[in-house]
XYZ file of C-alpha atoms in Angstrom:
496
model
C 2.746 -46.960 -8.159
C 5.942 -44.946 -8.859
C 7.396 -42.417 -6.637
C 5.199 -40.181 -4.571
C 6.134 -37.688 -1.608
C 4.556 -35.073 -0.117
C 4.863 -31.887 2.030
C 2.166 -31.470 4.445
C 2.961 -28.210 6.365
C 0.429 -26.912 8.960
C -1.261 -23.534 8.423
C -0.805 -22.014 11.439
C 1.999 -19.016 10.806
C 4.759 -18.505 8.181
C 6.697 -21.279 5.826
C 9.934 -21.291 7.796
C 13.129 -22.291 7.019
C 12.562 -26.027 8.862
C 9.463 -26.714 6.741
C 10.805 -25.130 3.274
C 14.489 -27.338 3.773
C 11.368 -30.508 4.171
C 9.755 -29.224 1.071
C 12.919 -28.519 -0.733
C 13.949 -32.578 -0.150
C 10.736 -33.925 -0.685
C 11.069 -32.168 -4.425
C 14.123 -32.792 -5.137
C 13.731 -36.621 -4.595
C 10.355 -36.377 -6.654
C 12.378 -34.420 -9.249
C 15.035 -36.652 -9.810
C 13.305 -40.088 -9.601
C 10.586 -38.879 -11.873
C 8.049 -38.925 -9.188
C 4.914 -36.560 -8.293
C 5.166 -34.200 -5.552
C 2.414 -33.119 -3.511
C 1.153 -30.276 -1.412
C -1.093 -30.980 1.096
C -2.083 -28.520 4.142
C -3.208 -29.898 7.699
C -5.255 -27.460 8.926
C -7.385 -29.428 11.615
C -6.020 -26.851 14.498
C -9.589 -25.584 14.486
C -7.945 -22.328 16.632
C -4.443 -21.697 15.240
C -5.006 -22.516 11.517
C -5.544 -19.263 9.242
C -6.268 -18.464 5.812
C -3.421 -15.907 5.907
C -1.181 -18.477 6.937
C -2.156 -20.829 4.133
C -1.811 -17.635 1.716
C 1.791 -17.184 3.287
C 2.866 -21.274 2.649
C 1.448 -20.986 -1.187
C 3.580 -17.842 -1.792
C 6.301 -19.252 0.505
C 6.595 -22.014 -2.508
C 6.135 -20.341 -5.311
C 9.263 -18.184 -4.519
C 11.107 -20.600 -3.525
C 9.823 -22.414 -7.104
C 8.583 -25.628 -5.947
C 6.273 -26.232 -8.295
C 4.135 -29.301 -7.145
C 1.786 -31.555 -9.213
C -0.865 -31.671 -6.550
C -2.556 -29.622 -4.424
C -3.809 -26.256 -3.709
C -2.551 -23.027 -5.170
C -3.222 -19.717 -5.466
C -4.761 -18.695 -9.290
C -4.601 -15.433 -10.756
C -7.481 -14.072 -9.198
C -5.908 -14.539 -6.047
C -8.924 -17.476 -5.474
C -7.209 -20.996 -3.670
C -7.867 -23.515 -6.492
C -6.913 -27.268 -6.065
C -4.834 -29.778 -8.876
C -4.901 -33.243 -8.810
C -6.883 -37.137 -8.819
C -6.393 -37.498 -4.669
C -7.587 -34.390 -3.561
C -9.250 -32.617 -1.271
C -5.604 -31.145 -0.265
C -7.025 -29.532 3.205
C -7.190 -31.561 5.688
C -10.335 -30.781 6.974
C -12.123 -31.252 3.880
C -11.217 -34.568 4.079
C -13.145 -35.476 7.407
C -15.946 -37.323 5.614
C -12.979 -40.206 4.414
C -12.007 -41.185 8.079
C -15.416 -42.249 9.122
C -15.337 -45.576 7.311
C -11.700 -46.593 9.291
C -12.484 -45.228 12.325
C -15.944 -47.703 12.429
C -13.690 -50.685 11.370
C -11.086 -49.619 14.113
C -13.886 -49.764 16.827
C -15.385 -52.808 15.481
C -12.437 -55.026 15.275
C -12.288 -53.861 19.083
C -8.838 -52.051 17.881
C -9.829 -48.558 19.357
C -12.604 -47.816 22.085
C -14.397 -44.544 23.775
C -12.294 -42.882 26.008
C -14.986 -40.859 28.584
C -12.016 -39.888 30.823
C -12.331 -35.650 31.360
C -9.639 -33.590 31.156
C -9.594 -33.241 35.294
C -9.138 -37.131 35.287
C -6.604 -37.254 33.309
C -4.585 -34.644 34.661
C -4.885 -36.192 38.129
C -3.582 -39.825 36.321
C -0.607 -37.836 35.187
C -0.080 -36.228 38.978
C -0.224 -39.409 40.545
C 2.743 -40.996 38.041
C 4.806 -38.288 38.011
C 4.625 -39.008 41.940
C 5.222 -42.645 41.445
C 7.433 -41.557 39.086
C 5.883 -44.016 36.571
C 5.715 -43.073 32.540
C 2.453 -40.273 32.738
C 0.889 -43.302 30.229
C -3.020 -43.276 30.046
C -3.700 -46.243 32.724
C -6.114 -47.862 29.929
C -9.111 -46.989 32.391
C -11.752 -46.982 29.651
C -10.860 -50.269 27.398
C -13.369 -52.588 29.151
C -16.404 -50.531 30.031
C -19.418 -51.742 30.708
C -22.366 -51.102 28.646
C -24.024 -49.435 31.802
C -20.965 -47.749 32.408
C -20.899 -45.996 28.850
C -25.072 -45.248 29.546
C -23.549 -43.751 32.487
C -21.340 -41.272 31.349
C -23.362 -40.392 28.234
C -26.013 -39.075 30.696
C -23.423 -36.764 32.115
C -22.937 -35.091 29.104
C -19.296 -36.626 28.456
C -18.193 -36.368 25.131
C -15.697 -39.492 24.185
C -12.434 -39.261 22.562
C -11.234 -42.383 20.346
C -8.491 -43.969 21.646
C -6.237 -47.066 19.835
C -5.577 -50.090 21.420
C -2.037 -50.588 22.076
C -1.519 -54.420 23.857
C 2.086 -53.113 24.589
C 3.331 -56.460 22.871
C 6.558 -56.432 21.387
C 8.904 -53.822 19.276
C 8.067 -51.269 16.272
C 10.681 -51.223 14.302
C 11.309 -49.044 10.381
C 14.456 -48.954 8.777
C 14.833 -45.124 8.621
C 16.575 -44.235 5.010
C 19.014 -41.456 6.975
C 18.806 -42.952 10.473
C 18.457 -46.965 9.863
C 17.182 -49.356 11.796
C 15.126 -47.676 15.093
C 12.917 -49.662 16.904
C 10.568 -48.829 19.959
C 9.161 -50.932 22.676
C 5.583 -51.166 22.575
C 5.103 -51.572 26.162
C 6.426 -47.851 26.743
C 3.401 -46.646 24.659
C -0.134 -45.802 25.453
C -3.748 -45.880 24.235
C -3.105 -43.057 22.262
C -5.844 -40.584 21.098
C -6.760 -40.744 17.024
C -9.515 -38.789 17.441
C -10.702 -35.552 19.441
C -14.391 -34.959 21.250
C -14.966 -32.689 18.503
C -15.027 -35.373 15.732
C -11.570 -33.979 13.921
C -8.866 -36.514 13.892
C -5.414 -36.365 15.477
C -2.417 -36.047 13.557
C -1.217 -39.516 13.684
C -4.812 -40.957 12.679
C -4.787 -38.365 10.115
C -2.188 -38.218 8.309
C -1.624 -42.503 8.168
C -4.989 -42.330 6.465
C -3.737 -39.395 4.227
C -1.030 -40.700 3.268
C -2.277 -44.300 2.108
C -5.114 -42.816 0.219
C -3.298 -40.644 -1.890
C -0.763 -43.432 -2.270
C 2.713 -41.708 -0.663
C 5.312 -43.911 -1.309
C 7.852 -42.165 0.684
C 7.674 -39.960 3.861
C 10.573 -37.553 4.050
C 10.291 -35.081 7.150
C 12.256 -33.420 10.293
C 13.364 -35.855 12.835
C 11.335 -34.429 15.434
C 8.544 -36.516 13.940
C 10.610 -40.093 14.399
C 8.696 -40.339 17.685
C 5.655 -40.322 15.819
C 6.306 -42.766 13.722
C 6.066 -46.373 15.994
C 2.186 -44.971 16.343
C 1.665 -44.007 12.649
C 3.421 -47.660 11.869
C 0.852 -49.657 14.124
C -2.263 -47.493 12.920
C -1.362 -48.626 8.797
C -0.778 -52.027 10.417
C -4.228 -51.934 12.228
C -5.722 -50.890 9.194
C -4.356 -52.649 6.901
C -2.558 -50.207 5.068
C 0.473 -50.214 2.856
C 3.541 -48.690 5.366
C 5.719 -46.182 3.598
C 9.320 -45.633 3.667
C 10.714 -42.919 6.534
C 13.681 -40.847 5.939
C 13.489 -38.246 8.764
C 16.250 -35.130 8.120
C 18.307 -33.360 10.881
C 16.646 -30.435 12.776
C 18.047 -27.049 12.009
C 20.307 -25.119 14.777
C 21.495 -21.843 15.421
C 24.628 -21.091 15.980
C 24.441 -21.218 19.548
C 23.412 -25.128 19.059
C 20.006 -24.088 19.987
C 16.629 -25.048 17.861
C 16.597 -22.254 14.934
C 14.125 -19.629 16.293
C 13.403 -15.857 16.017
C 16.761 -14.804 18.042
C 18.688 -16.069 15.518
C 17.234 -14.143 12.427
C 14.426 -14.557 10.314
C 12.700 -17.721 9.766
C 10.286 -17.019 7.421
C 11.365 -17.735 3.541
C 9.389 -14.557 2.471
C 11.429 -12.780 5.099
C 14.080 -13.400 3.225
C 13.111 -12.656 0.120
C 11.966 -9.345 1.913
C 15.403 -8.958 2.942
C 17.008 -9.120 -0.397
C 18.076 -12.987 -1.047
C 17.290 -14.444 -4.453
C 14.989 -17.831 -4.224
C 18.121 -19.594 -5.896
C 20.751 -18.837 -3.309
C 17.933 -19.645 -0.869
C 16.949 -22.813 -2.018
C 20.941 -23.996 -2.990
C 22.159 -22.628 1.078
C 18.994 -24.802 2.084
C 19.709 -27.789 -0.039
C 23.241 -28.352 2.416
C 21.713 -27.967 5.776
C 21.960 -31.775 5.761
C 23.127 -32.920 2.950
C 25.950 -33.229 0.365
C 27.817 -34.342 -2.892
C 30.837 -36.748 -2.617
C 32.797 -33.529 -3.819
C 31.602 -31.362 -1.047
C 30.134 -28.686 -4.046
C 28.382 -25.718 -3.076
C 26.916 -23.356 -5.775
C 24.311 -25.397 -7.602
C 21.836 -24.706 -10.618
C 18.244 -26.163 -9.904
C 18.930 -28.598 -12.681
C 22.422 -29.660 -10.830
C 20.298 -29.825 -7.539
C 17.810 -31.890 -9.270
C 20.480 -34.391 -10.442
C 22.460 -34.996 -7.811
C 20.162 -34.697 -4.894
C 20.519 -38.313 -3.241
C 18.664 -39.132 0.213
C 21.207 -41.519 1.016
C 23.544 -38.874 1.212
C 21.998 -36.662 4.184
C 23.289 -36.777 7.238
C 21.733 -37.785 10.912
C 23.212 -35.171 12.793
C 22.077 -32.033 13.259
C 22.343 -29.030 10.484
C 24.159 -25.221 11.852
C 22.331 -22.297 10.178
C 25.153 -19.829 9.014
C 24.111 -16.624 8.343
C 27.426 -15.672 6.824
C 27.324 -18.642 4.332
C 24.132 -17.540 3.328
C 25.191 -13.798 2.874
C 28.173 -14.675 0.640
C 26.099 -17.780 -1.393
C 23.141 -15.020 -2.188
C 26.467 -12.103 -2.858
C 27.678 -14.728 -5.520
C 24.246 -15.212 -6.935
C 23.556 -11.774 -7.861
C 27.505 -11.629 -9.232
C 26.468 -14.174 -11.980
C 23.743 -12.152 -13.107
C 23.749 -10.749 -16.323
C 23.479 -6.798 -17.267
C 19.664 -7.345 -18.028
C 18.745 -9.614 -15.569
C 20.813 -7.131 -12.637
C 19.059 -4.783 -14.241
C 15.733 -6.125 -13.598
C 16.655 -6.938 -9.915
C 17.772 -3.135 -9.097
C 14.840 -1.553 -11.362
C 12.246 -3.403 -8.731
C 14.300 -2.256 -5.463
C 14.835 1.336 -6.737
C 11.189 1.642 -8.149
C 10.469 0.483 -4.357
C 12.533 3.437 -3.017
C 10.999 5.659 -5.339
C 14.710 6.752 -6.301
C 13.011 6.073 -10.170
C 10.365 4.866 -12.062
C 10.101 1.695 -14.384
C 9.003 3.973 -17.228
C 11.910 6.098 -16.539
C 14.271 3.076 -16.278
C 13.293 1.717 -19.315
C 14.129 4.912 -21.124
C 17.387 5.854 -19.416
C 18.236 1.886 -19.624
C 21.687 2.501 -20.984
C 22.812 5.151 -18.388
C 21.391 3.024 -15.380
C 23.091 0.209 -16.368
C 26.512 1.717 -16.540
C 25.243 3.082 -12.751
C 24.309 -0.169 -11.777
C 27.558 -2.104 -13.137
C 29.642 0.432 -10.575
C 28.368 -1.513 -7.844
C 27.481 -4.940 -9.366
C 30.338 -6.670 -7.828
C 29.548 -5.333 -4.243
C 25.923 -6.400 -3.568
C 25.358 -9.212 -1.334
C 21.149 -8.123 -0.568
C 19.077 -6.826 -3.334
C 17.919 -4.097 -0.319
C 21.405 -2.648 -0.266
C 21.080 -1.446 -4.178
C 18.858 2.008 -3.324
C 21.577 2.694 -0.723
C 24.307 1.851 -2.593
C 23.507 4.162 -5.731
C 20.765 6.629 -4.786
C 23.765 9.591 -4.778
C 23.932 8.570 -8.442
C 20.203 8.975 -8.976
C 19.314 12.068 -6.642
C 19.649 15.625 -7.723
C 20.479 16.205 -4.051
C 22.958 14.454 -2.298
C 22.238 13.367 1.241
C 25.609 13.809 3.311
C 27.077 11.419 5.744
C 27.593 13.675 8.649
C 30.302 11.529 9.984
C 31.965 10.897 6.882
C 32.205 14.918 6.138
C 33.285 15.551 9.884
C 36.168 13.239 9.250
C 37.292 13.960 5.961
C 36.242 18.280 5.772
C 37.135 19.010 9.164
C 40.758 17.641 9.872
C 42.362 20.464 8.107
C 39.920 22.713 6.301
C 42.391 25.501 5.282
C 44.081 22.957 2.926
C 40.748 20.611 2.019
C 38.875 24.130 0.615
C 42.106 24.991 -1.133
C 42.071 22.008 -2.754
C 38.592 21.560 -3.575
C 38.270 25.299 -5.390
C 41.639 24.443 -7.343
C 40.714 20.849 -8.493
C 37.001 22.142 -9.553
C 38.967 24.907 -11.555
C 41.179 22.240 -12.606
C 38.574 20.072 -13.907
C 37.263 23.082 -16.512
C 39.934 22.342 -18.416
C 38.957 18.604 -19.152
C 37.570 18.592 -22.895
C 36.391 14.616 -22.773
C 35.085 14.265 -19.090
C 36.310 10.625 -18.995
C 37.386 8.382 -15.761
C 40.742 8.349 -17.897
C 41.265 11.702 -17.889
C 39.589 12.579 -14.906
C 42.480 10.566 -13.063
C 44.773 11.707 -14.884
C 44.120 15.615 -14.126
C 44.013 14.620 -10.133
C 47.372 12.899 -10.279
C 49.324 15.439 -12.095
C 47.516 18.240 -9.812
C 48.729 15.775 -6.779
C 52.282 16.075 -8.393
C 52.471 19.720 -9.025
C 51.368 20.529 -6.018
C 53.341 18.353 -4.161
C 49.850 16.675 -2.288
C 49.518 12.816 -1.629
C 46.312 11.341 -3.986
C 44.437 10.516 -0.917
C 44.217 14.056 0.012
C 42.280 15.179 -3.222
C 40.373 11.476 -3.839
C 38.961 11.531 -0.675
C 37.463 15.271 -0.422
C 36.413 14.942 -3.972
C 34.322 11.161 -3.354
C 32.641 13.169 0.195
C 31.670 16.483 -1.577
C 30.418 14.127 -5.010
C 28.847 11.156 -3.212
C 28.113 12.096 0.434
C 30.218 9.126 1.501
C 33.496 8.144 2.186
C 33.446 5.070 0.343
C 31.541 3.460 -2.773
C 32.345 2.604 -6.436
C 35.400 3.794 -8.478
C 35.608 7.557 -7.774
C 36.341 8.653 -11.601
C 33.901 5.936 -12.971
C 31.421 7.274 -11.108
C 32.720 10.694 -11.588
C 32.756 10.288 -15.834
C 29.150 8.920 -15.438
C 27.796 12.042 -13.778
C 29.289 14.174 -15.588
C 31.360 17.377 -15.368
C 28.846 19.637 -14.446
C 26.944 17.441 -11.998
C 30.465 17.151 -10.528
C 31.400 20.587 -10.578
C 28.016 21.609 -8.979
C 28.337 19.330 -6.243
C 31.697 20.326 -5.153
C 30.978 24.171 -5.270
C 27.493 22.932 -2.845
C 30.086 21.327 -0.497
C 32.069 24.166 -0.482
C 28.781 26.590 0.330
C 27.686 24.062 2.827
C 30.973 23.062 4.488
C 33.513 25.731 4.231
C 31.884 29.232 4.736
């Protein structure tokens, strides 16, 4: 049968962080065993499942570039179009196929009707949380009478399915991260495959999902190793071949609490919102949990692909580091090349409206000596409109701060300065950084004036800012009467 895993995410809000690590493994151990990998969405939550949210897990994976040989995706109308022999991928499309298992379950007398109402059961649970027994269905319905059944079809109760559980003996799975876990079968109930409504719970479900389109292995968090003593008796009921587990460590923040909200984003396309590339994404998410003998850290896909062993993740817990992430996506955009940075900033500037592509494309040699000013710096592709609009605007936009500081601490001496060096600068015949810093420091000499009292009023009254690129890089790209223009503004806006 080969190698054959699947991600099975539930439509019901964003791909977050937890499910696209899931996806990310289940890939990568496809990838590099030469398997298939397979998309599949569980949408039976009648209420909370949403088309948006199924829109938002197809993108979610496409920029993170799983590319999966199965399932549903979005096609370039924008239509959701399905791929594969074991389809239909939705979950409630695939209703019609439980029918047959759920008549064999009843039959064999290994599930029954369960008429209990939600009012009974919730007084069952009452009473053994005050007899402080388990709150385990007390198996009330197993043995009904036919009269019984007559009985409560007359008052309009609508039956759930329950399995039969006889409680004998252990479940035990050899977990591929976790080993050997084993549960006791008398601590578990009669649990519920199937709802009133007809739609199957998720344990029912996805057993019978994941033997008909043949899943080899089942590689998910760990909060679903509870799950899995039930899923193992339901493929034993039926007859089914049992996968292999390997469950992966939940995600924390860095408070040791579940990732959530408080800690930062957890959507992927919130990321990619704020600026981090999909290959720093997927690399940071490929070591929450597991690692190479060498402890390595930046990975190509390829790399990833190779190495990427399940035997190697670990059973504790994972600690989402912000910080990490920062500096993995900041080294990411440093090993771009000019075109490819170029590409990046054109998109977030042509979002800013600081230019247009058109315009880009024809000043490409004079952007790209901008954009290499600043290359180095950028840890977010968001920070590039901030970090070189003053190059790009005819106006500069001052930091008030920044000018308070630098204009106001002795103004006498910082207009002085600013007229002479502007008259100074008139003289320069090749307006290069060279000779740009070469005027400034033999003016500084002359006139007996530290450097840092010309660089800095020169970078405010040019840039706005009090820090940013090389001043007389940025200075030479400008030019000398952008320059000189600016200064004489500062000194209109600033010093009269």
């Amino acid at each position: 049968m080969g190698i054959r895993v699947r991600f099975a995410p539930s439509p019901t809000g964003y791909l977050h962080i937890g499910g696209a690590r899931t996806a990310l493994y289940n890939y990568l151990f496809a990838r590099h065993n030469n398997g298939k990998f397979i998309l599949r969405i569980e949408d039976t939550d009648e209420v909370r499942s949403t088309k948006e949210s199924v829109d938002a897990i197809l993108k979610g994976m496409k920029f993170l570039g799983l590319d999966y040989d199965e399932g549903p995706f979005i096609n370039k109308k924008g239509e959701i179009e399905e791929k594969g022999n074991f389809g239909p991928y939705f979950q409630t499309q695939r209703i019609f196929l439980y029918k047959d298992f759920v008549d064999k379950l009843l039959k064999e007398g290994k599930a029954y009707k369960c008429y209990c109402t939600v009012e009974e059961l919730a007084k069952k649970r009452e009473l053994s949380n005050l007899e402080k027994r388990p709150p385990k269905y007390d198996n009330h319905c197993r043995h009904l009478t036919h009269d019984q059944i007559l009985n409560y079809e007359k008052e309009g109760r609508k039956p759930v399915i329950r399995f039969f559980n006889d409680g004998l003996g252990e479940t035990k799975f050899n977990d591929i991260i976790k080993g050997e876990i084993s549960f006791n079968n008398s601590l578990l109930d009669d649990f519920v495959i199937v709802k009133s409504s007809g739609i199957p719970i998720y344990n029912f479900a996805v057993v019978l999902d994941d033997a008909l389109m043949e899943i080899s292995h089942v590689i998910r968090g760990d909060d679903h190793v509870s799950n899995t003593p039930r899923q193992i008796m339901l493929y034993k009921a039926m007859g089914l071949k049992i996968p292999e587990f390997a469950h992966i460590p939940m995600i924390l923040g860095g408070d040791g609490a579940r990732l959530s909200k408080r800690h930062g984003a957890t959507s992927v396309l919130a990321y990619k919102d704020m600026g981090y590339l999909s290959e720093a994404l997927v690399n940071y998410l490929s070591l929450l949990g597991w690692s190479t003998s060498d402890s390595q850290q930046i990975f190509k896909f390829n790399e990833l692909i190779e190495k990427f062993d399940l035997y190697r993740c670990n059973s504790s817990a994972a600690i989402f580091d912000n910080k990490k992430l920062d500096w993995m996506n900041g080294e990411y955009i440093r090993s771009k090349t000019k075109d490819e940075f170029f590409e990046l900033a054109v998109i977030e500037l042509e979002k800013s409206g600081l230019i247009t592509r058109e315009k880009a494309i024809e000043k490409k040699a004079e952007l790209e000596k901008i954009l290499s000013l600043e290359h180095e710096k950028v840890k977010h592709l968001t920070e590039i409109p901030e970090l070189y609009d003053f190059m790009l605007l005819d106006e500069i936009n001052y930091n008030e701060k920044d000018a308070e500081k630098v204009f106001k601490k002795d103004p006498v001496n910082t207009k002085k300065i600013l007229v002479e060096i502007n008259e100074e600068m008139k003289k320069i015949g090749n307006f290069s950084a060279e000779n740009i810093e070469k005027l400034f420091r033999e003016y500084s000499e002359k006139n007996n004036i530290k450097t840092s009292l010309i660089f800095h009023p020169v970078r405010v009254a040019t840039s706005g800012r009090a820090k940013g690129p090389s001043l007389f890089h940025y200075m030479e790209i400008l030019g000398k009467e952008k320059v000189m223009s600016r200064i004489n503004k500062t000194l209109s806006k600033y010093f009269n």
